[in-house]
Coordinates of C-alpha atoms and ligand atoms in Angstrom, one line a residue:
M726 CA 124.5 142.2 26.2
A727 CA 123.3 138.8 25.0
L728 CA 124.1 140.2 21.3
Q729 CA 127.3 141.5 22.1
I730 CA 128.4 137.7 23.7
I731 CA 126.9 136.0 20.6
F732 CA 128.9 138.6 18.5
S733 CA 132.2 138.0 20.1
V734 CA 131.8 134.2 20.0
I735 CA 131.0 134.2 16.4
V736 CA 134.2 136.4 15.8
S737 CA 136.4 134.1 17.4
I738 CA 135.0 131.1 15.8
A739 CA 135.6 133.3 12.5
L740 CA 139.2 134.0 13.8
F741 CA 140.0 130.4 14.7
F742 CA 139.1 129.1 11.5
L743 CA 140.4 132.3 9.3
P744 CA 143.9 130.5 8.6
L745 CA 142.6 127.7 7.2
Y746 CA 140.2 129.4 5.0
T747 CA 143.0 132.2 3.8
S748 CA 145.0 129.4 3.0
A749 CA 142.6 127.3 1.2
N750 CA 141.2 130.4 -0.8
E751 CA 144.9 131.2 -1.7
Y752 CA 146.0 128.0 -3.0
S753 CA 142.8 127.7 -5.2
S754 CA 143.2 131.7 -6.3
V755 CA 146.7 131.4 -7.4
N756 CA 146.9 130.6 -11.2
F757 CA 149.7 128.4 -12.1
S758 CA 150.0 127.2 -15.9
Y759 CA 152.4 125.3 -17.7
T760 CA 153.2 128.1 -20.3
G761 CA 153.7 132.2 -20.2
P762 CA 156.9 133.6 -18.6
H763 CA 154.6 134.9 -15.2
N764 CA 152.9 131.5 -14.1
G765 CA 154.5 128.7 -15.9
P766 CA 156.8 126.0 -14.3
E767 CA 159.5 128.0 -13.7
K768 CA 157.7 130.6 -11.4
W769 CA 155.5 128.0 -9.9
G770 CA 157.8 128.6 -6.6
S771 CA 157.1 132.3 -6.2
L772 CA 153.4 132.6 -7.0
S773 CA 152.8 131.7 -3.6
P774 CA 154.5 130.9 -0.3
L775 CA 152.7 127.4 -0.2
F776 CA 154.6 126.8 -3.6
A777 CA 158.0 127.3 -2.0
A778 CA 159.1 123.2 -2.6
C779 CA 158.3 124.1 -6.4
S780 CA 161.6 125.9 -6.4
H781 CA 163.4 125.1 -3.2
G782 CA 162.9 121.4 -3.1
E783 CA 165.6 118.7 -3.6
S784 CA 163.3 115.5 -4.3
Q785 CA 160.9 116.7 -7.2
S786 CA 159.0 115.1 -9.8
P787 CA 158.8 114.1 -12.6
V788 CA 162.5 112.4 -13.1
N789 CA 164.2 110.6 -15.7
L790 CA 163.7 106.9 -15.2
N791 CA 167.3 106.8 -16.8
K792 CA 168.9 103.2 -16.7
S793 CA 172.3 104.8 -15.0
Y794 CA 170.2 105.8 -11.7
I795 CA 168.1 102.4 -11.5
V796 CA 168.9 99.6 -9.4
F797 CA 167.0 96.3 -9.0
N798 CA 165.7 95.8 -5.5
K799 CA 164.7 92.2 -5.1
D800 CA 163.4 92.7 -1.6
L801 CA 160.5 94.8 -3.1
K802 CA 156.9 93.6 -2.6
S803 CA 154.6 93.0 -5.8
L804 CA 152.2 96.0 -6.2
D805 CA 148.8 94.2 -5.3
K806 CA 145.6 96.3 -5.9
H807 CA 142.3 95.5 -5.2
Y808 CA 139.9 98.3 -6.7
I809 CA 136.4 98.1 -6.5
P810 CA 133.6 99.7 -8.3
T811 CA 132.8 103.0 -6.5
N812 CA 130.6 106.0 -7.1
A813 CA 132.7 109.0 -8.7
T814 CA 132.7 112.2 -10.3
L815 CA 133.9 113.6 -13.4
V816 CA 136.4 116.9 -12.4
N817 CA 137.7 119.8 -14.6
N818 CA 140.3 120.8 -12.6
K819 CA 141.4 123.7 -15.2
F820 CA 144.9 122.3 -15.1
N821 CA 144.2 118.5 -16.1
I822 CA 141.2 116.3 -15.9
G823 CA 140.3 113.8 -13.1
V824 CA 137.8 111.6 -11.2
Q825 CA 137.4 111.9 -7.6
F826 CA 135.9 108.8 -5.8
G827 CA 133.0 109.2 -3.2
G828 CA 133.9 106.2 -1.1
K829 CA 136.3 103.3 -0.7
V830 CA 137.7 102.1 -3.7
G831 CA 140.7 100.3 -2.5
D832 CA 144.1 100.2 -1.0
I833 CA 147.7 99.6 -1.9
N834 CA 150.2 98.6 0.4
I835 CA 153.8 100.6 0.5
N836 CA 156.2 99.2 3.4
G837 CA 153.5 97.9 5.5
K838 CA 151.2 100.9 5.7
N839 CA 148.1 101.1 3.7
Y840 CA 147.2 103.6 1.4
S841 CA 143.7 103.9 -0.2
L842 CA 143.0 105.7 -3.9
K843 CA 141.6 109.0 -3.6
Q844 CA 141.6 110.4 -7.4
L845 CA 143.2 109.8 -10.5
H846 CA 144.0 112.3 -13.6
W847 CA 145.9 112.6 -16.7
H848 CA 148.5 114.5 -17.9
S849 CA 149.9 114.8 -21.3
P850 CA 152.1 114.5 -22.8
A851 CA 153.7 112.0 -19.9
E852 CA 155.6 113.5 -17.4
H853 CA 158.2 110.8 -16.2
R854 CA 160.4 109.6 -18.8
A855 CA 161.5 106.3 -19.9
N856 CA 165.2 106.4 -20.2
G857 CA 164.9 109.6 -22.1
R858 CA 161.5 109.0 -24.1
I859 CA 158.5 111.0 -23.9
H860 CA 155.6 109.0 -24.1
V861 CA 151.8 110.5 -25.2
A862 CA 150.4 110.5 -21.7
E863 CA 150.6 109.4 -18.2
L864 CA 147.5 108.3 -15.6
H865 CA 148.1 109.0 -12.1
L866 CA 146.4 107.2 -9.2
V867 CA 146.7 109.0 -6.1
H868 CA 146.5 107.4 -2.8
K869 CA 146.6 108.6 0.7
S870 CA 147.5 107.3 3.9
E871 CA 145.6 107.8 7.2
D872 CA 148.4 110.1 8.4
N873 CA 148.5 112.1 5.0
E874 CA 151.1 110.3 3.0
I875 CA 150.9 110.0 -0.7
A876 CA 151.4 107.2 -2.7
V877 CA 151.0 107.4 -6.4
I878 CA 151.0 104.7 -9.2
A879 CA 151.5 106.2 -12.4
M880 CA 151.2 104.3 -15.9
L881 CA 152.6 105.8 -19.2
Y882 CA 150.8 105.7 -22.6
K883 CA 151.3 105.0 -26.2
L884 CA 149.1 105.7 -29.0
G885 CA 147.2 102.8 -29.9
N886 CA 143.5 101.2 -29.3
P887 CA 141.4 103.0 -27.2
D888 CA 141.9 102.9 -23.3
P889 CA 139.0 100.8 -22.0
I890 CA 138.9 103.0 -18.5
I891 CA 138.4 106.4 -20.7
S892 CA 136.0 104.7 -23.0
K893 CA 133.7 104.2 -19.7
I894 CA 133.4 108.5 -19.6
E895 CA 133.7 109.8 -23.0
D896 CA 130.2 111.0 -23.4
K897 CA 131.0 112.7 -19.8
L898 CA 134.3 114.1 -21.2
I899 CA 132.7 115.1 -24.3
E900 CA 129.8 116.8 -21.8
L901 CA 132.8 118.7 -19.9
G902 CA 134.4 120.1 -22.9
R903 CA 131.0 122.1 -23.4
G904 CA 131.4 123.4 -20.2
H905 CA 133.5 125.7 -18.1
S906 CA 136.4 124.8 -16.0
N907 CA 136.0 123.6 -12.7
T908 CA 132.7 121.7 -13.6
Q909 CA 131.8 118.5 -12.2
I910 CA 129.9 116.1 -13.5
A911 CA 128.5 112.7 -12.0
I912 CA 129.5 109.7 -13.3
G913 CA 128.1 106.9 -11.1
T914 CA 129.3 103.9 -10.3
F915 CA 133.1 103.8 -12.1
D916 CA 134.7 100.4 -12.6
I917 CA 138.2 100.3 -12.7
K918 CA 138.8 96.7 -11.6
E919 CA 141.0 96.4 -14.7
L920 CA 143.4 98.1 -13.5
N921 CA 144.1 95.4 -10.6
R922 CA 146.7 93.3 -13.1
R923 CA 149.5 93.1 -10.8
P924 CA 152.4 94.6 -12.3
H925 CA 155.6 92.4 -13.5
R926 CA 157.4 95.9 -13.2
Y927 CA 157.5 98.7 -11.8
F928 CA 160.2 101.5 -10.8
R929 CA 160.1 103.2 -7.2
Y930 CA 161.4 106.6 -5.9
I931 CA 160.4 109.1 -3.3
G932 CA 159.7 112.5 -5.3
S933 CA 156.8 115.2 -4.9
L934 CA 153.5 116.4 -6.3
T935 CA 154.2 117.2 -9.8
T936 CA 151.6 120.2 -9.3
P937 CA 151.8 123.0 -6.9
P938 CA 152.0 122.8 -3.9
C939 CA 154.8 120.2 -5.2
T940 CA 154.7 118.5 -1.9
E941 CA 157.6 116.1 -1.0
G942 CA 157.3 112.7 0.2
V943 CA 155.3 111.2 -2.5
H944 CA 156.2 107.3 -3.0
W945 CA 155.9 106.9 -6.9
N946 CA 155.3 103.7 -8.2
I947 CA 155.7 103.7 -11.8
L948 CA 154.8 101.0 -13.9
G949 CA 157.0 99.3 -16.6
K950 CA 154.0 98.2 -18.8
L951 CA 152.6 100.9 -21.3
R952 CA 148.7 101.4 -21.7
T953 CA 147.3 102.7 -25.0
I954 CA 145.2 105.3 -25.5
S955 CA 143.7 106.5 -29.0
E956 CA 144.0 110.1 -30.8
E957 CA 140.5 110.8 -30.0
Q958 CA 140.7 110.0 -26.5
L959 CA 144.0 112.4 -26.1
E960 CA 141.9 115.1 -27.5
L961 CA 138.8 114.4 -25.1
L962 CA 141.1 115.3 -22.2
K963 CA 142.6 118.4 -23.5
A964 CA 139.9 119.9 -25.1
P965 CA 138.1 120.9 -21.7
L966 CA 141.2 122.3 -20.2
D967 CA 142.1 125.8 -19.7
P968 CA 144.4 127.1 -23.1
T969 CA 147.6 127.5 -20.9
C970 CA 147.4 124.0 -19.8
K971 CA 146.9 121.9 -22.7
I972 CA 149.9 120.5 -22.6
N973 CA 150.0 119.7 -18.6
A974 CA 153.5 118.0 -18.1
R975 CA 156.4 119.7 -15.7
P976 CA 159.6 119.5 -17.0
I977 CA 161.8 116.8 -15.5
Q978 CA 163.3 117.8 -12.3
P979 CA 166.9 116.9 -11.2
I980 CA 167.5 113.4 -9.6
N981 CA 170.1 114.7 -7.3
D982 CA 171.1 111.9 -5.0
R983 CA 168.0 110.0 -5.5
K984 CA 168.2 106.0 -6.6
I985 CA 165.2 104.7 -8.5
Q986 CA 164.4 101.1 -7.4
M987 CA 163.1 98.4 -9.7
Y988 CA 160.8 95.6 -8.9
F989 CA 161.0 92.9 -11.5
K990 CA 159.2 89.4 -11.4
P991 CA 158.5 88.1 -14.8
N992 CA 157.1 84.7 -13.8
H993 CA 154.6 85.1 -11.3
N994 CA 150.8 84.3 -11.3
S995 CA 148.8 87.3 -12.2
Ligands
NAG1028 C1 143.5 133.7 -12.3 O1 143.3 133.7 -13.7 C2 141.7 134.6 -13.8 C3 141.3 134.2 -15.3 O2 142.6 133.5 -15.9 C4 142.0 135.7 -13.3 O3 140.4 136.5 -13.2 C5 142.3 136.0 -11.8 O4 142.3 137.0 -11.5 C6 143.7 135.3 -11.7 N1 143.9 135.3 -10.0 C7 145.3 135.5 -9.7 C8 145.7 135.5 -8.5 O5 146.1 136.0 -10.7
NAG1029 C1 145.0 97.4 4.6 O1 144.4 96.7 3.7 C2 144.0 95.5 3.3 C3 143.9 95.2 2.0 O2 142.8 96.3 1.7 C4 142.9 95.2 4.8 O3 142.9 93.8 4.4 C5 143.5 95.6 5.7 O4 142.6 95.3 6.6 C6 144.5 97.0 6.0 N1 144.7 97.2 7.2 C7 144.3 98.3 7.7 C8 145.5 98.6 9.0 O5 143.6 99.1 7.4
NAG1030 C1 171.3 109.0 -18.1 O1 172.2 109.6 -17.0 C2 173.6 109.6 -17.2 C3 174.7 110.3 -16.3 O2 174.0 111.3 -15.7 C4 173.5 110.9 -18.5 O3 174.9 110.8 -19.2 C5 172.6 110.1 -19.8 O4 172.5 111.4 -20.9 C6 171.4 110.3 -19.3 N1 170.3 109.5 -20.1 C7 169.4 110.1 -20.3 C8 168.6 109.3 -21.6 O5 168.8 111.3 -20.2
NAG1031 C1 127.5 109.8 -6.4 O1 128.2 110.7 -6.3 C2 127.2 112.1 -6.9 C3 127.9 113.1 -6.9 O2 128.8 113.2 -7.7 C4 126.0 112.1 -5.5 O3 125.0 112.8 -6.2 C5 125.3 110.9 -5.5 O4 124.0 111.0 -4.5 C6 126.2 109.9 -5.2 N1 125.4 108.3 -5.1 C7 125.8 107.6 -4.3 C8 125.1 106.3 -4.5 O5 126.6 107.8 -3.3

């Protein structure tokens, strides 16, 4: 009798959590990729009901930062960042390489709401186009608010000197390249405070995640200033990825009726 009660309690608890688990599993077991006719970007929306926004969304990312949709907005605030060194883990997500933070790194403020930095990752080539131009790579700093809204700061790269942020984790990237996908390597304290420089120019629009589930309502902030990355570093970011994801930029999405707002303040102190 007692056993039966315990059993039914366990079953009800399991049933209660089931929807959560199936969706989490469904999400991680679905294979999206960047090539091929079956699970490339054109098919993402049909791979899972959870990915529907990838096909049917009307404010998707990335977009071309085309001069003809850009409007200067003098009311936009400066984009202040105060990231502090925090314990972090390097992660091979199979479709990109990222860094996951274990604690508080810092907040940005958009329209009065705080968004905390949770993770960063790279795409190559770049996803957002600069008035038609395709840059070699793009860094995404993904922030979340307490009510789970997402804000991303994006930085585009041109080829040149090594990026000091990537230089700090080069040995770990080499190690990641020797392992399997879905591997993680502890970084220890990761210091990205050089990203705290206040940008003179950034572009803001409302878009989506650029990977499934392509969730919309993302506040994008693309910095005007390019960073530099070396050929060697581009290779290090590519080597550990799944063969179908070595080129991991989603194609440009329609702008529809969106405008891209520009912040520009050439003379402020930084
Ligand atoms: C995903 O890909 C892996 C190997 O690449 C394969 O074993 C697995 O069955 C695939 N899963 C789905 C849902 O297609
Ligand atoms: C928002 O972030 C700033 C700067 O990190 C902080 O001073 C402030 O207390 C935060 N506000 C809330 C409501 O968390
Ligand atoms: C920018 O948009 C205009 C108007 O839609 C279009 O004619 C032009 O080709 C676009 N330019 C680029 C570089 O994509
Ligand atoms: C840092 O993160 C690693 C996992 O990546 C964890 O094992 C370690 O305990 C963390 N260290 C601190 C000081 O939180």
